[in-house]
């Protein structure tokens, strides 16, 4: 019999797919891991499992414990899906600006969701700080509370090093010339970047950063400077997290929504792949990296989550019109 014992065993080992239009346009092989196939519907199931397993190992999280985290949503969903299967409760702090669909999914799975105003990291009311304070208070009251701290807990990047990075190396038979990704915590870029550089130092590791984030200017010009805005969620940052600090970045691109959204529409309409905003930034970044490397190279990126998670934004003609952003032709 071929059976898995738990949904926890279904995290990772995602399919690598060739993206037709981006490959044809660039003369490169543009490949992407279908991370939306993870049980919680996003790449962040990997982070969630990595953080939980490390906390169990260190003794920070024990049977029946509570996990507290600040998240744009996907890590919260991952922690809750895996937490349900392993017997942990979750308390999830999220900026109120994140999509209603992610909030609904968290509530559906039974997370205790707390929405907080979206304010910068330097403000003590930022969701990351609020979640840390709450975790400390709850731990004093009941004990066995684990603050996951995905941005600065390097168990995040280490899990990507051990899984995502090795999967890419094996699935491409080592024929990978570049990896490009949009960073949130930096866990994926650090883990995959370190793994691929170790196997093949010549691999180019590139950051694909949305407008509204300070990371591009940090890698391109050495200082954090935020330019523009973006409707994408879960990506971009204005500080160097402990995970991002170990990402071996060779190149950085800045991608406006006007460039990433058409890729989302094209993947859906012509390849049947429905993904969220960060995947559009990743594919746009892969096309830019192909331009740098030239035809004949193999570039890997990630399709991070399902587009249905952002239906009220990415596929809402009214919302897009208000923002003067491209509207999918079949929804006009
Ligand atoms: N895409 C989506 C949809 C995400 O939710 C996240 C994480 N918040 C990322 C990309 C970025 O991944 P990482 O945290 O590993 O940088």
mmCIF file of C-alpha atoms and ligand atoms in Angstrom:
data_model
loop_
_atom_site.group_PDB
_atom_site.id
_atom_site.type_symbol
_atom_site.label_atom_id
_atom_site.label_comp_id
_atom_site.label_asym_id
_atom_site.label_seq_id
_atom_site.Cartn_x
_atom_site.Cartn_y
_atom_site.Cartn_z
ATOM 1 C CA UNK A 1 0.000 0.000 0.000
ATOM 2 C CA UNK A 2 1.167 3.498 -0.755
ATOM 3 C CA UNK A 3 -0.200 5.662 2.048
ATOM 4 C CA UNK A 4 1.039 8.597 4.089
ATOM 5 C CA UNK A 5 0.437 8.637 7.830
ATOM 6 C CA UNK A 6 -0.278 12.326 8.213
ATOM 7 C CA UNK A 7 -0.747 15.548 6.255
ATOM 8 C CA UNK A 8 2.570 16.590 7.775
ATOM 9 C CA UNK A 9 4.262 14.063 5.481
ATOM 10 C CA UNK A 10 2.765 15.847 2.455
ATOM 11 C CA UNK A 11 4.798 19.035 2.927
ATOM 12 C CA UNK A 12 7.450 19.600 0.244
ATOM 13 C CA UNK A 13 8.593 17.380 -2.658
ATOM 14 C CA UNK A 14 6.590 19.634 -4.981
ATOM 15 C CA UNK A 15 6.466 19.195 -8.759
ATOM 16 C CA UNK A 16 8.827 21.229 -10.956
ATOM 17 C CA UNK A 17 6.978 22.544 -14.031
ATOM 18 C CA UNK A 18 8.289 24.185 -17.221
ATOM 19 C CA UNK A 19 6.603 27.520 -17.827
ATOM 20 C CA UNK A 20 5.809 27.705 -21.555
ATOM 21 C CA UNK A 21 5.402 31.407 -22.340
ATOM 22 C CA UNK A 22 8.320 32.690 -20.201
ATOM 23 C CA UNK A 23 10.591 29.982 -21.699
ATOM 24 C CA UNK A 24 9.563 30.797 -25.286
ATOM 25 C CA UNK A 25 9.967 34.513 -24.733
ATOM 26 C CA UNK A 26 13.496 34.236 -23.336
ATOM 27 C CA UNK A 27 14.984 31.176 -25.059
ATOM 28 C CA UNK A 28 15.769 29.844 -21.572
ATOM 29 C CA UNK A 29 14.215 26.973 -19.660
ATOM 30 C CA UNK A 30 12.117 28.724 -17.020
ATOM 31 C CA UNK A 31 11.093 26.156 -14.431
ATOM 32 C CA UNK A 32 9.000 26.630 -11.297
ATOM 33 C CA UNK A 33 8.224 24.561 -8.235
ATOM 34 C CA UNK A 34 4.477 24.312 -7.651
ATOM 35 C CA UNK A 35 4.490 25.250 -3.972
ATOM 36 C CA UNK A 36 0.733 25.854 -3.964
ATOM 37 C CA UNK A 37 0.464 22.041 -3.937
ATOM 38 C CA UNK A 38 1.557 21.965 -0.281
ATOM 39 C CA UNK A 39 -1.298 20.930 2.071
ATOM 40 C CA UNK A 40 -1.874 24.478 3.372
ATOM 41 C CA UNK A 41 -1.726 25.842 -0.183
ATOM 42 C CA UNK A 42 1.599 27.690 -0.015
ATOM 43 C CA UNK A 43 5.373 27.556 0.196
ATOM 44 C CA UNK A 44 5.084 28.603 3.841
ATOM 45 C CA UNK A 45 4.055 25.101 4.935
ATOM 46 C CA UNK A 46 7.757 24.340 4.659
ATOM 47 C CA UNK A 47 8.671 27.229 6.954
ATOM 48 C CA UNK A 48 5.941 26.208 9.394
ATOM 49 C CA UNK A 49 7.148 22.610 9.550
ATOM 50 C CA UNK A 50 10.796 23.676 9.858
ATOM 51 C CA UNK A 51 10.032 26.034 12.748
ATOM 52 C CA UNK A 52 7.841 23.482 14.559
ATOM 53 C CA UNK A 53 10.317 20.602 14.219
ATOM 54 C CA UNK A 54 13.209 22.771 15.472
ATOM 55 C CA UNK A 55 11.139 23.957 18.469
ATOM 56 C CA UNK A 56 10.160 20.386 19.331
ATOM 57 C CA UNK A 57 13.799 19.388 19.164
ATOM 58 C CA UNK A 58 14.941 22.236 21.409
ATOM 59 C CA UNK A 59 12.110 21.572 23.886
ATOM 60 C CA UNK A 60 10.543 25.027 23.333
ATOM 61 C CA UNK A 61 7.345 23.366 22.102
ATOM 62 C CA UNK A 62 5.933 20.318 23.818
ATOM 63 C CA UNK A 63 2.794 18.197 23.430
ATOM 64 C CA UNK A 64 -0.408 20.276 23.666
ATOM 65 C CA UNK A 65 1.459 23.590 23.293
ATOM 66 C CA UNK A 66 0.425 26.863 21.654
ATOM 67 C CA UNK A 67 2.173 28.447 18.679
ATOM 68 C CA UNK A 68 2.043 32.244 18.338
ATOM 69 C CA UNK A 69 3.172 34.025 15.170
ATOM 70 C CA UNK A 70 2.996 37.279 13.247
ATOM 71 C CA UNK A 71 2.390 36.601 9.553
ATOM 72 C CA UNK A 72 1.018 37.962 6.280
ATOM 73 C CA UNK A 73 -1.191 34.848 6.446
ATOM 74 C CA UNK A 74 0.454 31.919 4.707
ATOM 75 C CA UNK A 75 2.822 30.988 7.528
ATOM 76 C CA UNK A 76 -0.161 31.187 9.875
ATOM 77 C CA UNK A 77 -2.134 28.827 7.651
ATOM 78 C CA UNK A 78 0.835 26.430 7.491
ATOM 79 C CA UNK A 79 1.342 26.523 11.272
ATOM 80 C CA UNK A 80 -2.365 25.898 11.829
ATOM 81 C CA UNK A 81 -2.722 23.042 9.312
ATOM 82 C CA UNK A 82 0.359 21.291 10.722
ATOM 83 C CA UNK A 83 -0.541 22.320 14.286
ATOM 84 C CA UNK A 84 -3.973 20.708 13.931
ATOM 85 C CA UNK A 85 -2.372 17.478 12.777
ATOM 86 C CA UNK A 86 0.206 17.487 15.600
ATOM 87 C CA UNK A 87 -2.071 18.714 18.425
ATOM 88 C CA UNK A 88 -0.960 22.366 18.783
ATOM 89 C CA UNK A 89 -3.218 25.438 18.909
ATOM 90 C CA UNK A 90 -2.273 28.624 17.051
ATOM 91 C CA UNK A 91 -2.700 32.346 17.744
ATOM 92 C CA UNK A 92 -2.025 34.320 14.557
ATOM 93 C CA UNK A 93 -1.385 38.091 14.371
ATOM 94 C CA UNK A 94 -1.873 39.577 10.903
ATOM 95 C CA UNK A 95 -1.817 43.091 9.424
ATOM 96 C CA UNK A 96 -5.451 43.958 8.621
ATOM 97 C CA UNK A 97 -4.482 44.848 5.043
ATOM 98 C CA UNK A 98 -3.970 41.218 4.029
ATOM 99 C CA UNK A 99 -6.497 39.439 1.808
ATOM 100 C CA UNK A 100 -9.853 38.444 3.306
ATOM 101 C CA UNK A 101 -9.430 35.000 1.763
ATOM 102 C CA UNK A 102 -6.339 34.266 3.925
ATOM 103 C CA UNK A 103 -8.112 35.536 7.048
ATOM 104 C CA UNK A 104 -11.114 33.319 6.201
ATOM 105 C CA UNK A 105 -8.873 30.294 5.638
ATOM 106 C CA UNK A 106 -7.204 30.786 9.035
ATOM 107 C CA UNK A 107 -10.561 31.030 10.814
ATOM 108 C CA UNK A 108 -11.855 28.008 8.909
ATOM 109 C CA UNK A 109 -8.905 25.965 10.174
ATOM 110 C CA UNK A 110 -9.612 27.108 13.737
ATOM 111 C CA UNK A 111 -6.761 29.577 14.339
ATOM 112 C CA UNK A 112 -7.267 32.347 16.874
ATOM 113 C CA UNK A 113 -6.823 35.247 14.414
ATOM 114 C CA UNK A 114 -5.948 38.727 15.705
ATOM 115 C CA UNK A 115 -5.888 41.528 13.121
ATOM 116 C CA UNK A 116 -3.628 44.500 13.881
ATOM 117 C CA UNK A 117 -3.062 47.794 12.022
ATOM 118 C CA UNK A 118 -0.430 47.613 9.258
ATOM 119 C CA UNK A 119 2.430 49.748 10.615
ATOM 120 C CA UNK A 120 6.199 49.646 9.903
ATOM 121 C CA UNK A 121 8.538 47.316 11.801
ATOM 122 C CA UNK A 122 10.042 50.205 13.775
ATOM 123 C CA UNK A 123 6.612 50.854 15.339
ATOM 124 C CA UNK A 124 6.098 48.734 18.528
ATOM 125 C CA UNK A 125 2.555 47.980 17.282
ATOM 126 C CA UNK A 126 3.872 46.175 14.187
ATOM 127 C CA UNK A 127 2.404 42.636 13.956
ATOM 128 C CA UNK A 128 5.769 40.981 14.584
ATOM 129 C CA UNK A 129 6.330 42.843 17.881
ATOM 130 C CA UNK A 130 2.708 42.427 18.999
ATOM 131 C CA UNK A 131 2.935 38.668 18.438
ATOM 132 C CA UNK A 132 6.221 38.465 20.378
ATOM 133 C CA UNK A 133 4.794 40.383 23.358
ATOM 134 C CA UNK A 134 1.628 38.290 23.361
ATOM 135 C CA UNK A 135 3.626 35.046 23.224
ATOM 136 C CA UNK A 136 5.695 36.148 26.250
ATOM 137 C CA UNK A 137 2.584 37.067 28.272
ATOM 138 C CA UNK A 138 0.778 33.831 27.416
ATOM 139 C CA UNK A 139 3.895 31.818 28.234
ATOM 140 C CA UNK A 140 4.052 33.416 31.688
ATOM 141 C CA UNK A 141 0.405 32.508 32.240
ATOM 142 C CA UNK A 142 0.229 28.956 30.893
ATOM 143 C CA UNK A 143 3.724 27.874 29.727
ATOM 144 C CA UNK A 144 4.481 25.753 26.641
ATOM 145 C CA UNK A 145 4.016 28.710 24.275
ATOM 146 C CA UNK A 146 6.260 28.946 21.222
ATOM 147 C CA UNK A 147 6.784 32.237 19.344
ATOM 148 C CA UNK A 148 7.725 30.999 15.869
ATOM 149 C CA UNK A 149 9.581 34.195 14.791
ATOM 150 C CA UNK A 150 9.821 33.204 11.116
ATOM 151 C CA UNK A 151 11.805 36.317 10.123
ATOM 152 C CA UNK A 152 14.744 35.840 12.493
ATOM 153 C CA UNK A 153 14.499 32.176 13.450
ATOM 154 C CA UNK A 154 17.009 30.553 11.115
ATOM 155 C CA UNK A 155 15.280 27.170 11.347
ATOM 156 C CA UNK A 156 13.189 28.687 8.517
ATOM 157 C CA UNK A 157 16.062 29.047 6.042
ATOM 158 C CA UNK A 158 17.678 25.823 7.233
ATOM 159 C CA UNK A 159 14.537 23.841 6.332
ATOM 160 C CA UNK A 160 14.622 25.309 2.798
ATOM 161 C CA UNK A 161 18.311 24.385 2.606
ATOM 162 C CA UNK A 162 17.530 20.802 3.586
ATOM 163 C CA UNK A 163 14.397 20.377 1.404
ATOM 164 C CA UNK A 164 13.640 23.002 -1.299
ATOM 165 C CA UNK A 165 17.273 23.512 -2.318
ATOM 166 C CA UNK A 166 18.086 19.776 -2.541
ATOM 167 C CA UNK A 167 14.832 19.077 -4.424
ATOM 168 C CA UNK A 168 15.718 21.689 -7.065
ATOM 169 C CA UNK A 169 19.217 20.241 -7.453
ATOM 170 C CA UNK A 170 17.859 16.705 -7.882
ATOM 171 C CA UNK A 171 14.899 17.610 -10.112
ATOM 172 C CA UNK A 172 17.138 19.547 -12.548
ATOM 173 C CA UNK A 173 19.887 16.874 -12.472
ATOM 174 C CA UNK A 174 22.174 19.684 -11.413
ATOM 175 C CA UNK A 175 21.497 21.638 -14.612
ATOM 176 C CA UNK A 176 20.466 24.862 -12.966
ATOM 177 C CA UNK A 177 22.118 28.178 -13.849
ATOM 178 C CA UNK A 178 20.006 30.578 -11.820
ATOM 179 C CA UNK A 179 17.469 30.804 -9.027
ATOM 180 C CA UNK A 180 15.276 33.851 -8.573
ATOM 181 C CA UNK A 181 12.796 34.616 -5.809
ATOM 182 C CA UNK A 182 10.927 37.448 -4.053
ATOM 183 C CA UNK A 183 11.869 37.545 -0.372
ATOM 184 C CA UNK A 184 9.609 38.036 2.618
ATOM 185 C CA UNK A 185 11.517 36.504 5.515
ATOM 186 C CA UNK A 186 14.375 35.574 3.168
ATOM 187 C CA UNK A 187 14.154 31.948 4.331
ATOM 188 C CA UNK A 188 13.633 30.554 0.844
ATOM 189 C CA UNK A 189 16.368 32.658 -0.787
ATOM 190 C CA UNK A 190 18.821 31.841 1.968
ATOM 191 C CA UNK A 191 18.126 28.109 2.087
ATOM 192 C CA UNK A 192 17.874 27.488 -1.656
ATOM 193 C CA UNK A 193 20.685 29.942 -2.402
ATOM 194 C CA UNK A 194 23.083 28.280 0.033
ATOM 195 C CA UNK A 195 22.195 24.781 -1.181
ATOM 196 C CA UNK A 196 22.638 25.569 -4.878
ATOM 197 C CA UNK A 197 25.876 27.523 -4.354
ATOM 198 C CA UNK A 198 27.265 24.594 -2.389
ATOM 199 C CA UNK A 199 26.462 22.160 -5.220
ATOM 200 C CA UNK A 200 27.534 24.566 -7.988
ATOM 201 C CA UNK A 201 29.158 27.879 -6.967
ATOM 202 C CA UNK A 202 28.512 29.429 -10.420
ATOM 203 C CA UNK A 203 24.730 29.363 -9.923
ATOM 204 C CA UNK A 204 23.363 32.919 -10.025
ATOM 205 C CA UNK A 205 21.068 33.736 -7.090
ATOM 206 C CA UNK A 206 18.786 36.705 -7.740
ATOM 207 C CA UNK A 207 16.317 38.672 -5.664
ATOM 208 C CA UNK A 208 13.115 39.746 -7.400
ATOM 209 C CA UNK A 209 11.761 42.537 -5.222
ATOM 210 C CA UNK A 210 8.386 44.272 -5.620
ATOM 211 C CA UNK A 211 8.114 48.060 -5.550
ATOM 212 C CA UNK A 212 7.200 49.194 -2.027
ATOM 213 C CA UNK A 213 10.065 47.124 -0.563
ATOM 214 C CA UNK A 214 13.509 48.351 0.495
ATOM 215 C CA UNK A 215 15.446 45.177 -0.307
ATOM 216 C CA UNK A 216 16.223 45.999 -3.955
ATOM 217 C CA UNK A 217 17.888 49.286 -3.030
ATOM 218 C CA UNK A 218 19.807 47.550 -0.226
ATOM 219 C CA UNK A 219 21.360 45.007 -2.607
ATOM 220 C CA UNK A 220 21.742 47.433 -5.544
ATOM 221 C CA UNK A 221 22.920 50.549 -3.673
ATOM 222 C CA UNK A 222 23.724 49.481 -0.092
ATOM 223 C CA UNK A 223 20.874 51.272 1.683
ATOM 224 C CA UNK A 224 17.224 50.548 2.429
ATOM 225 C CA UNK A 225 15.049 52.914 0.412
ATOM 226 C CA UNK A 226 11.390 52.255 -0.318
ATOM 227 C CA UNK A 227 10.092 53.363 -3.721
ATOM 228 C CA UNK A 228 6.470 52.995 -4.853
ATOM 229 C CA UNK A 229 3.872 50.504 -3.632
ATOM 230 C CA UNK A 230 2.599 47.018 -4.512
ATOM 231 C CA UNK A 231 -0.584 44.998 -4.088
ATOM 232 C CA UNK A 232 1.462 41.812 -3.658
ATOM 233 C CA UNK A 233 1.395 40.185 -0.213
ATOM 234 C CA UNK A 234 3.945 38.244 1.826
ATOM 235 C CA UNK A 235 6.989 39.691 0.054
ATOM 236 C CA UNK A 236 9.250 42.708 0.426
ATOM 237 C CA UNK A 237 10.992 44.020 3.517
ATOM 238 C CA UNK A 238 12.765 47.092 4.823
ATOM 239 C CA UNK A 239 15.292 45.426 7.054
ATOM 240 C CA UNK A 240 17.818 42.615 6.826
ATOM 241 C CA UNK A 241 16.302 39.697 8.734
ATOM 242 C CA UNK A 242 18.540 36.989 10.205
ATOM 243 C CA UNK A 243 17.324 34.631 7.471
ATOM 244 C CA UNK A 244 17.970 37.109 4.660
ATOM 245 C CA UNK A 245 21.425 37.947 6.057
ATOM 246 C CA UNK A 246 22.738 34.545 4.910
ATOM 247 C CA UNK A 247 21.168 34.656 1.417
ATOM 248 C CA UNK A 248 23.986 34.665 -1.188
ATOM 249 C CA UNK A 249 22.505 37.336 -3.497
ATOM 250 C CA UNK A 250 24.327 38.059 -6.777
ATOM 251 C CA UNK A 251 21.741 40.247 -8.503
ATOM 252 C CA UNK A 252 18.598 42.177 -7.596
ATOM 253 C CA UNK A 253 15.641 43.316 -9.702
ATOM 254 C CA UNK A 254 12.848 45.704 -8.829
ATOM 255 C CA UNK A 255 9.494 44.617 -10.240
ATOM 256 C CA UNK A 256 6.455 46.924 -10.412
ATOM 257 C CA UNK A 257 2.936 45.422 -10.310
ATOM 258 C CA UNK A 258 2.427 46.524 -13.926
ATOM 259 C CA UNK A 259 5.163 44.033 -14.892
ATOM 260 C CA UNK A 260 4.240 41.120 -12.590
ATOM 261 C CA UNK A 261 0.439 41.076 -12.955
ATOM 262 C CA UNK A 262 0.380 40.316 -16.710
ATOM 263 C CA UNK A 263 2.403 37.153 -15.966
ATOM 264 C CA UNK A 264 -0.248 36.013 -13.479
ATOM 265 C CA UNK A 265 -2.938 36.572 -16.083
ATOM 266 C CA UNK A 266 -0.922 34.829 -18.803
ATOM 267 C CA UNK A 267 -0.127 31.769 -16.642
ATOM 268 C CA UNK A 268 -3.808 31.398 -15.762
ATOM 269 C CA UNK A 269 -5.285 32.010 -19.207
ATOM 270 C CA UNK A 270 -2.782 30.085 -21.333
ATOM 271 C CA UNK A 271 -1.275 27.476 -18.987
ATOM 272 C CA UNK A 272 -4.134 26.887 -16.520
ATOM 273 C CA UNK A 273 -1.944 27.852 -13.558
ATOM 274 C CA UNK A 274 -3.704 30.145 -11.061
ATOM 275 C CA UNK A 275 -1.197 31.737 -8.676
ATOM 276 C CA UNK A 276 -0.877 34.737 -6.349
ATOM 277 C CA UNK A 277 1.003 38.022 -6.681
ATOM 278 C CA UNK A 278 4.398 36.894 -5.403
ATOM 279 C CA UNK A 279 4.523 34.205 -8.100
ATOM 280 C CA UNK A 280 4.074 36.952 -10.705
ATOM 281 C CA UNK A 281 7.039 38.834 -9.224
ATOM 282 C CA UNK A 282 9.045 35.592 -9.320
ATOM 283 C CA UNK A 283 8.236 34.874 -12.979
ATOM 284 C CA UNK A 284 8.916 38.493 -13.988
ATOM 285 C CA UNK A 285 12.246 38.157 -12.136
ATOM 286 C CA UNK A 286 13.024 34.901 -13.964
ATOM 287 C CA UNK A 287 12.438 36.682 -17.296
ATOM 288 C CA UNK A 288 14.757 39.523 -16.199
ATOM 289 C CA UNK A 289 17.424 37.016 -15.086
ATOM 290 C CA UNK A 290 17.111 35.233 -18.446
ATOM 291 C CA UNK A 291 17.820 38.617 -20.069
ATOM 292 C CA UNK A 292 21.019 38.907 -17.998
ATOM 293 C CA UNK A 293 22.253 35.335 -18.564
ATOM 294 C CA UNK A 294 21.207 35.068 -22.237
ATOM 295 C CA UNK A 295 19.392 32.234 -24.085
ATOM 296 C CA UNK A 296 20.076 28.560 -23.356
ATOM 297 C CA UNK A 297 20.161 28.769 -19.568
ATOM 298 C CA UNK A 298 18.004 27.015 -17.001
ATOM 299 C CA UNK A 299 16.375 29.246 -14.402
ATOM 300 C CA UNK A 300 14.306 28.018 -11.465
ATOM 301 C CA UNK A 301 11.732 29.963 -9.478
ATOM 302 C CA UNK A 302 8.687 29.234 -7.315
ATOM 303 C CA UNK A 303 4.900 29.447 -7.661
ATOM 304 C CA UNK A 304 4.230 30.291 -4.009
ATOM 305 C CA UNK A 305 0.463 30.054 -3.508
ATOM 306 C CA UNK A 306 -2.925 29.815 -5.234
ATOM 307 C CA UNK A 307 -4.414 32.876 -6.944
ATOM 308 C CA UNK A 308 -7.799 32.059 -5.422
ATOM 309 C CA UNK A 309 -6.287 33.316 -2.147
ATOM 310 C CA UNK A 310 -6.389 36.850 -3.675
ATOM 311 C CA UNK A 311 -9.575 36.695 -5.735
ATOM 312 C CA UNK A 312 -10.905 39.874 -4.097
ATOM 313 C CA UNK A 313 -7.826 41.787 -5.261
ATOM 314 C CA UNK A 314 -5.867 40.190 -8.117
ATOM 315 C CA UNK A 315 -8.970 39.029 -9.977
ATOM 316 C CA UNK A 316 -11.322 41.849 -8.983
ATOM 317 C CA UNK A 317 -11.737 44.246 -11.972
ATOM 318 C CA UNK A 318 -13.104 47.015 -9.709
ATOM 319 C CA UNK A 319 -10.104 46.823 -7.340
ATOM 320 C CA UNK A 320 -7.606 46.716 -10.220
ATOM 321 C CA UNK A 321 -9.302 49.625 -11.999
ATOM 322 C CA UNK A 322 -9.115 51.773 -8.859
ATOM 323 C CA UNK A 323 -5.359 51.085 -8.724
ATOM 324 C CA UNK A 324 -4.928 51.630 -12.491
ATOM 325 C CA UNK A 325 -3.513 48.101 -12.797
ATOM 326 C CA UNK A 326 -3.955 45.685 -15.727
ATOM 327 C CA UNK A 327 -7.264 43.758 -15.683
ATOM 328 C CA UNK A 328 -7.401 40.163 -17.018
ATOM 329 C CA UNK A 329 -9.012 40.402 -20.477
ATOM 330 C CA UNK A 330 -11.657 37.751 -19.711
ATOM 331 C CA UNK A 331 -12.839 39.648 -16.619
ATOM 332 C CA UNK A 332 -13.202 43.034 -18.351
HETATM 333 N N1 LIG B 1 5.213 34.367 -1.443
HETATM 334 C C1 LIG B 1 4.212 34.283 -0.562
HETATM 335 C C2 LIG B 1 2.818 34.173 -1.088
HETATM 336 C C3 LIG B 1 4.472 34.321 0.820
HETATM 337 O O1 LIG B 1 3.454 34.247 1.705
HETATM 338 C C4 LIG B 1 5.809 34.454 1.261
HETATM 339 C C5 LIG B 1 6.156 34.499 2.720
HETATM 340 N N2 LIG B 1 5.542 35.448 3.487
HETATM 341 C C6 LIG B 1 6.823 34.557 0.300
HETATM 342 C C7 LIG B 1 6.492 34.489 -1.043
HETATM 343 C C8 LIG B 1 8.264 34.800 0.698
HETATM 344 O O2 LIG B 1 8.905 33.679 1.202
HETATM 345 P P1 LIG B 1 10.083 33.812 2.280
HETATM 346 O O3 LIG B 1 9.436 34.202 3.572
HETATM 347 O O4 LIG B 1 10.728 32.481 2.318
HETATM 348 O O5 LIG B 1 11.019 34.879 1.830
#
